[in-house]
Short mmCIF file of C-alpha atoms and ligand atoms in Angstrom, two decimals:
data_model
loop_
_atom_site.label_atom_id
_atom_site.label_comp_id
_atom_site.label_asym_id
_atom_site.label_seq_id
_atom_site.Cartn_x
_atom_site.Cartn_y
_atom_site.Cartn_z
CA UNK V 132 63.66 206.62 116.75
CA UNK V 133 63.36 209.88 114.89
CA UNK V 134 61.17 210.64 112.13
CA UNK V 135 62.88 211.40 108.89
CA UNK V 136 59.71 212.32 106.89
CA UNK V 137 56.43 213.67 108.36
CA UNK V 138 53.17 214.13 106.89
CA UNK V 139 51.01 216.61 108.78
CA UNK V 140 47.42 216.84 107.50
CA UNK V 141 48.55 216.77 104.03
CA UNK V 142 45.75 217.41 101.20
CA UNK V 143 46.13 217.83 97.45
CA UNK V 144 43.32 219.20 95.36
CA UNK V 145 43.26 219.58 91.59
CA UNK V 146 40.91 221.81 89.66
CA UNK V 147 39.16 219.60 86.83
CA UNK V 148 36.42 220.51 84.15
CA UNK V 149 33.21 218.48 84.41
CA UNK V 150 31.48 217.62 81.32
CA UNK V 151 27.67 216.78 80.51
CA UNK V 152 24.73 217.86 82.49
CA UNK V 153 26.78 219.31 85.50
CA UNK V 154 29.24 220.75 83.59
CA UNK V 155 31.79 223.45 85.23
CA UNK V 156 34.86 223.77 87.17
CA UNK V 157 35.13 221.26 89.98
CA UNK V 158 37.66 220.11 92.42
CA UNK V 159 39.31 216.61 92.54
CA UNK V 160 40.52 215.63 96.07
CA UNK V 161 43.32 213.60 95.30
CA UNK V 162 44.86 213.51 98.89
CA UNK V 163 42.96 214.20 102.01
CA UNK V 164 44.20 214.96 105.34
CA UNK V 165 47.15 212.60 105.31
CA UNK V 166 49.20 212.20 108.47
CA UNK V 167 52.08 209.84 109.20
CA UNK V 168 55.83 209.56 110.17
CA UNK V 169 58.29 207.45 108.46
CA UNK V 170 61.29 206.83 111.02
CA UNK V 171 64.75 206.33 110.07
CA UNK V 172 65.78 202.91 108.78
CA UNK V 173 62.08 202.12 108.03
CA UNK V 174 60.98 200.59 104.77
CA UNK V 175 57.77 202.13 104.55
CA UNK V 176 54.97 201.25 102.05
CA UNK V 177 52.07 203.17 100.73
CA UNK V 178 49.64 200.62 99.06
CA UNK V 179 46.29 200.98 97.31
CA UNK V 180 44.62 200.66 94.13
CA UNK V 181 45.23 202.79 91.15
CA UNK V 182 43.37 206.15 91.83
CA UNK V 183 43.79 206.11 95.42
CA UNK V 184 46.19 209.11 95.68
CA UNK V 185 49.40 207.33 95.96
CA UNK V 186 50.93 208.85 92.82
CA UNK V 187 49.69 212.17 94.27
CA UNK V 188 51.53 211.58 97.55
CA UNK V 189 54.66 210.39 95.68
CA UNK V 190 54.69 214.08 94.03
CA UNK V 191 54.04 215.63 97.37
CA UNK V 192 56.88 213.56 98.99
CA UNK V 193 59.55 214.59 96.46
CA UNK V 194 58.28 218.15 96.16
CA UNK V 195 57.41 217.57 92.40
CA UNK V 196 54.01 219.40 94.01
CA UNK V 197 53.34 221.35 97.09
CA UNK V 198 50.15 220.45 98.87
CA UNK V 199 47.11 222.46 99.06
CA UNK V 200 47.00 222.03 102.70
CA UNK V 201 48.97 220.72 105.55
CA UNK V 202 52.72 220.39 105.39
CA UNK V 203 55.52 217.60 104.54
CA UNK V 204 58.51 217.66 106.53
CA UNK V 205 61.78 216.21 105.94
CA UNK V 206 64.10 216.06 109.02
CA UNK V 207 61.72 218.66 110.60
CA UNK V 208 61.86 221.03 107.69
CA UNK V 209 58.71 222.28 105.65
CA UNK V 210 59.98 221.01 102.22
CA UNK V 211 57.42 223.39 100.44
CA UNK V 212 59.50 226.45 102.04
CA UNK V 213 62.83 225.03 100.70
CA UNK V 214 64.72 227.17 97.91
CA UNK V 215 68.32 227.35 96.54
CA UNK V 216 70.87 225.56 98.56
CA UNK V 217 68.12 224.24 100.78
CA UNK V 218 66.21 222.70 98.09
CA UNK V 219 69.37 221.15 96.36
CA UNK V 220 70.19 219.47 99.85
CA UNK V 221 66.88 218.14 99.90
CA UNK V 222 67.04 216.84 96.35
CA UNK V 223 70.28 214.98 97.38
CA UNK V 224 68.68 213.74 100.61
CA UNK V 225 65.84 212.15 98.91
CA UNK V 226 66.06 210.55 95.91
CA UNK V 227 63.28 209.05 93.56
CA UNK V 228 63.69 205.69 91.69
CA UNK V 229 61.06 205.64 89.08
CA UNK V 230 58.72 202.87 87.71
CA UNK V 231 59.55 201.92 84.27
CA UNK V 232 63.04 200.71 83.27
CA UNK V 233 62.21 201.06 79.61
CA UNK V 234 61.21 204.62 79.68
CA UNK V 235 63.34 206.13 82.24
CA UNK V 236 66.99 205.86 80.91
CA UNK V 237 68.17 207.95 77.98
CA UNK V 238 68.93 205.39 75.06
CA UNK V 239 72.00 207.44 73.88
CA UNK V 240 74.14 208.16 76.91
CA UNK V 241 76.51 205.54 78.00
CA UNK V 242 75.63 204.05 81.38
CA UNK V 243 78.74 205.62 83.28
CA UNK V 244 78.03 208.77 81.94
CA UNK V 245 74.42 209.11 82.85
CA UNK V 246 75.58 208.26 86.45
CA UNK V 247 77.93 211.44 86.33
CA UNK V 248 75.29 213.64 85.61
CA UNK V 249 73.79 214.02 89.09
CA UNK V 250 77.20 214.44 90.64
CA UNK V 251 77.88 217.36 88.28
CA UNK V 252 74.38 219.01 88.99
CA UNK V 253 75.45 218.78 92.43
CA UNK V 254 78.57 220.63 91.87
CA UNK V 255 81.35 217.98 91.59
CA UNK V 256 84.27 218.86 89.16
CA UNK V 257 87.04 216.72 89.59
CA UNK V 258 86.82 214.06 86.65
CA UNK V 259 88.82 211.51 88.39
CA UNK V 260 87.01 211.80 91.52
CA UNK V 261 83.85 211.53 89.63
CA UNK V 262 84.75 208.37 87.73
CA UNK V 263 85.97 206.97 90.90
CA UNK V 264 82.60 207.80 92.66
CA UNK V 265 80.48 206.23 89.71
CA UNK V 266 82.63 203.11 89.58
CA UNK V 267 82.09 202.62 93.12
CA UNK V 268 78.23 202.97 93.22
CA UNK V 269 78.22 200.74 90.12
CA UNK V 270 80.00 197.94 92.06
CA UNK V 271 77.74 198.69 94.99
CA UNK V 272 74.50 197.80 92.84
CA UNK V 273 75.94 194.93 90.90
CA UNK V 274 76.73 196.55 87.68
CA UNK V 275 79.83 195.24 85.81
CA UNK V 276 82.55 197.98 85.35
CA UNK V 277 82.56 197.04 81.49
CA UNK V 278 79.14 198.83 81.26
CA UNK V 279 80.61 202.19 82.07
CA UNK V 280 80.95 203.14 78.28
CA UNK V 281 77.94 201.00 77.16
CA UNK V 282 74.55 202.52 76.07
CA UNK V 283 71.45 200.99 78.09
CA UNK V 284 70.16 199.64 74.88
CA UNK V 285 70.94 195.86 75.34
CA UNK V 286 70.37 195.67 79.30
CA UNK V 287 67.60 193.48 80.84
CA UNK V 288 64.81 194.96 82.82
CA UNK V 289 66.64 194.15 86.11
CA UNK V 290 70.08 195.61 85.04
CA UNK V 291 68.26 198.73 83.84
CA UNK V 292 66.52 198.88 87.22
CA UNK V 293 69.89 198.70 88.81
CA UNK V 294 71.00 201.46 86.67
CA UNK V 295 67.83 203.57 88.05
CA UNK V 296 69.14 202.57 91.56
CA UNK V 297 72.60 203.63 90.98
CA UNK V 298 71.58 206.96 89.51
CA UNK V 299 69.66 207.69 92.81
CA UNK V 300 72.57 206.08 95.04
CA UNK V 301 75.28 208.26 93.39
CA UNK V 302 74.41 211.17 95.46
CA UNK V 303 74.60 209.29 98.81
CA UNK V 304 71.10 209.82 99.58
CA UNK V 305 69.23 209.12 102.84
CA UNK V 306 65.65 208.33 101.71
CA UNK V 307 64.88 206.32 98.73
CA UNK V 308 61.26 206.81 97.23
CA UNK V 309 60.67 203.88 94.99
CA UNK V 310 57.57 204.45 92.78
CA UNK V 311 56.28 200.94 91.71
CA UNK V 312 59.98 200.16 91.18
CA UNK V 313 59.53 196.37 90.84
CA UNK V 314 56.42 196.24 89.04
CA UNK V 315 57.83 195.80 85.53
CA UNK V 316 60.27 192.86 86.69
CA UNK V 317 59.54 189.06 86.75
CA UNK V 318 59.79 187.28 90.18
CA UNK V 319 63.27 186.44 90.13
CA UNK V 320 64.46 189.71 89.21
CA UNK V 321 62.34 191.01 92.11
CA UNK V 322 64.04 189.00 94.42
CA UNK V 323 67.35 190.07 93.38
CA UNK V 324 66.28 193.49 93.61
CA UNK V 325 65.07 193.04 97.14
CA UNK V 326 68.09 191.54 98.21
CA UNK V 327 69.96 194.44 96.75
CA UNK V 328 67.75 196.85 98.73
CA UNK V 329 68.43 195.02 101.91
CA UNK V 330 72.22 195.36 101.32
CA UNK V 331 72.10 198.99 100.26
CA UNK V 332 69.91 199.74 103.33
CA UNK V 333 72.26 198.00 105.89
CA UNK V 334 75.49 199.42 104.28
CA UNK V 335 74.03 203.08 103.80
CA UNK V 336 71.47 203.32 106.54
CA UNK V 337 68.95 204.09 103.99
CA UNK V 338 65.27 204.80 104.75
CA UNK V 339 62.90 203.51 101.90
CA UNK V 340 59.25 204.75 100.99
CA UNK V 341 57.52 202.18 98.44
CA UNK V 342 54.63 203.48 96.51
CA UNK V 343 53.26 200.26 95.47
CA UNK V 344 49.97 198.17 94.51
CA UNK V 345 51.95 194.87 94.96
CA UNK V 346 51.02 193.52 98.43
CA UNK V 347 53.15 190.28 97.99
CA UNK V 348 56.29 192.62 97.43
CA UNK V 349 55.20 194.87 100.37
CA UNK V 350 54.92 191.77 102.56
CA UNK V 351 58.36 190.67 101.71
CA UNK V 352 60.18 194.13 101.75
CA UNK V 353 58.60 196.61 104.17
CA UNK V 354 58.13 196.84 107.92
CA UNK V 355 55.28 199.59 108.20
CA UNK V 356 52.53 200.00 105.54
CA UNK V 357 49.92 202.90 105.12
CA UNK V 358 46.76 201.85 103.16
CA UNK V 359 45.20 204.30 101.28
CA UNK V 360 41.75 204.42 99.67
CA UNK V 361 39.99 207.51 97.81
CA UNK V 362 42.91 209.90 98.88
CA UNK V 363 42.87 208.95 102.69
CA UNK V 364 45.05 206.87 104.78
CA UNK V 365 42.85 204.41 106.15
CA UNK V 366 45.10 202.05 108.06
CA UNK V 367 48.54 202.12 109.11
CA UNK V 368 50.36 199.25 110.71
CA UNK V 369 53.29 197.04 111.09
CA UNK V 370 53.73 194.44 108.60
CA UNK V 371 52.81 191.35 110.72
CA UNK V 372 49.92 193.10 112.22
CA UNK V 373 48.63 194.20 108.90
CA UNK V 374 48.80 190.97 107.18
CA UNK V 375 47.72 188.69 109.84
CA UNK V 376 45.14 190.87 111.55
CA UNK V 377 44.21 193.93 109.48
CA UNK V 378 41.60 196.23 111.15
CA UNK V 379 40.02 198.19 108.46
CA UNK V 380 37.42 196.34 106.07
CA UNK V 381 39.09 197.86 103.02
CA UNK V 382 42.66 196.32 104.11
CA UNK V 383 40.69 192.99 104.49
CA UNK V 384 39.48 193.34 101.01
CA UNK V 385 42.65 194.01 99.58
CA UNK V 386 44.42 191.07 101.12
CA UNK V 387 41.69 188.90 100.46
CA UNK V 388 42.28 189.32 96.70
CA UNK V 389 46.03 188.32 97.30
CA UNK V 390 46.87 184.48 97.12
CA UNK V 391 48.76 183.34 100.13
CA UNK V 392 49.51 180.35 102.20
CA UNK V 393 49.92 182.40 105.45
CA UNK V 394 47.21 182.10 108.05
CA UNK V 395 45.02 185.01 108.73
CA UNK V 396 42.56 185.96 111.32
CA UNK V 397 39.47 186.80 109.06
CA UNK V 398 37.77 184.78 106.26
CA UNK V 399 38.82 186.05 103.02
CA UNK V 400 35.47 184.96 101.49
CA UNK V 401 33.66 187.48 103.76
CA UNK V 402 35.50 190.42 102.64
CA UNK V 403 35.77 190.43 98.70
CA UNK V 404 35.25 193.82 97.27
CA UNK V 405 32.54 194.68 94.79
CA UNK V 406 32.00 197.66 92.47
CA UNK V 407 34.16 200.70 91.91
CA UNK V 408 35.44 203.30 94.20
CA UNK V 409 33.46 206.34 94.14
CA UNK V 410 34.83 209.39 92.09
CA UNK V 411 36.99 211.68 93.87
CA UNK V 412 35.27 214.68 92.45
CA UNK V 413 31.92 213.58 94.03
CA UNK V 414 33.08 212.30 97.47
CA UNK V 415 30.42 210.23 99.48
CA UNK V 416 29.30 211.69 103.00
CA UNK V 417 30.52 209.87 105.99
CA UNK V 418 33.26 207.07 105.45
CA UNK V 419 34.62 206.99 101.82
CA UNK V 420 34.57 203.13 101.95
CA UNK V 421 30.92 203.08 102.72
CA UNK V 422 29.59 202.23 99.19
CA UNK V 423 31.64 199.04 98.98
CA UNK V 424 31.81 198.01 102.72
CA UNK V 425 30.23 194.70 103.72
CA UNK V 426 29.98 195.96 107.30
CA UNK V 427 28.57 199.48 106.63
CA UNK V 428 26.00 200.87 109.16
CA UNK V 429 23.97 203.87 109.78
CA UNK V 430 26.82 205.93 111.40
CA UNK V 431 28.98 205.37 108.46
CA UNK V 432 26.63 207.38 106.30
CA UNK V 433 27.05 210.69 108.64
CA UNK V 434 30.44 210.49 110.07
CA UNK V 435 33.71 210.19 108.47
CA UNK V 436 35.91 208.16 110.81
CA UNK V 437 39.05 210.43 110.12
CA UNK V 438 42.46 208.63 111.16
CA UNK V 439 44.08 211.44 113.25
CA UNK V 440 45.74 210.03 116.41
CA UNK V 441 49.61 209.86 116.21
CA UNK V 442 52.62 208.36 117.80
CA UNK V 443 50.90 204.90 117.70
CA UNK V 444 51.66 202.57 115.00
CA UNK V 445 48.52 200.89 114.67
CA UNK V 446 45.76 203.09 113.36
CA UNK V 447 42.56 202.35 111.53
CA UNK V 448 39.89 204.77 110.53
CA UNK V 449 36.84 202.78 110.81
CA UNK V 450 33.96 203.20 113.31
CA UNK V 451 34.13 199.46 114.16
CA UNK V 452 37.82 199.54 114.97
CA UNK V 453 38.12 202.69 116.59
CA UNK V 454 35.23 202.32 119.19
CA UNK V 455 34.07 199.00 120.75
CA UNK V 456 30.82 200.68 121.22
CA UNK V 457 30.37 201.04 117.49
CA UNK V 458 30.34 197.22 117.20
CA UNK V 459 27.35 196.93 119.48
CA UNK V 460 25.73 199.81 117.42
CA UNK V 461 26.34 198.05 114.28
CA UNK V 462 24.99 194.71 115.73
CA UNK V 463 21.67 196.55 116.88
CA UNK V 464 21.09 198.12 113.69
CA UNK V 465 21.56 194.91 111.85
CA UNK V 466 18.94 193.08 114.06
CA UNK V 467 16.23 195.44 113.55
FE1 SF4 O 795 32.79 200.26 106.68
FE2 SF4 O 795 31.68 201.91 108.45
FE3 SF4 O 795 34.13 201.25 108.95
FE4 SF4 O 795 33.76 202.76 106.86
S1 SF4 O 795 33.43 203.26 108.97
S2 SF4 O 795 34.99 201.04 106.91
S3 SF4 O 795 31.63 201.81 106.01
S4 SF4 O 795 32.17 199.88 108.90
MG1 MG O 796 47.93 206.25 90.86
#
């Protein structure tokens, strides 16, 4: 399979002003050395708590921002370097579906008209063809024809989200980037939208990237999952492996907080998270997770177990997972 999107050692840093005793300019490292591939046909998820860097990653993937370091490739091209026609082609190829169905639709534009706009921006001129295309897409996402001239004001949350999906689909994209797309919907609507995503993926060979904090949704919808903590990807795995047998202590903690009837290879009660993540302005030495890790040992203070290997599907940045000798070392340090 070929990678449609690749991140190579991607970092993003923001300048911030600190207040108080240590006032002055400082760096917030929102994303740190993130490397992964998304393959054609994947439903890839990036998960983590708020503040873990997934929103920054979303902006980097959609070129709303350029990274401070590393590169984001789309079908082999560095998207930071695109301009003009190349950038327009990328904007067509990768479409963003945003979070809040009550904020993202202009209230005074009829639904069909709204869907015409991206086509016009991308050079469509023939009014008849535009109308035909918009109708076809509305039909594709399950919006009745009658809504063409209607304002979005009376729509349910689920229907509004369908309009958002239609707005992305109208340009025949290859990749949909979903930023918390289903978070505002109730369970029933979520199920319907997930079924729609499956249908669209089949019919249009789409690749999905979901940015989400909702693990239950990700379990249902995604085949590969990257777990982020404090700006880093700490684990990357296929769906079944991640949920049944997670490697990283942080993944275990996240999953332990999720109600499920599924069997798992760890004891949730051993993995619960305490405290808050450290500030991305004052990063800890060593492993980013060590202040909250129930299994931390001396090596974790000195060395950050960076996730750098490539080409494998199962990756976990924890000393305990990456080297069996570390497990022995941990046992030894505990018994003294
Ligand atoms: Fe915990 Fe150490 Fe693994 Fe980090 S490297 S997750 S602190 S055991
Ligand atoms: Mg965020």
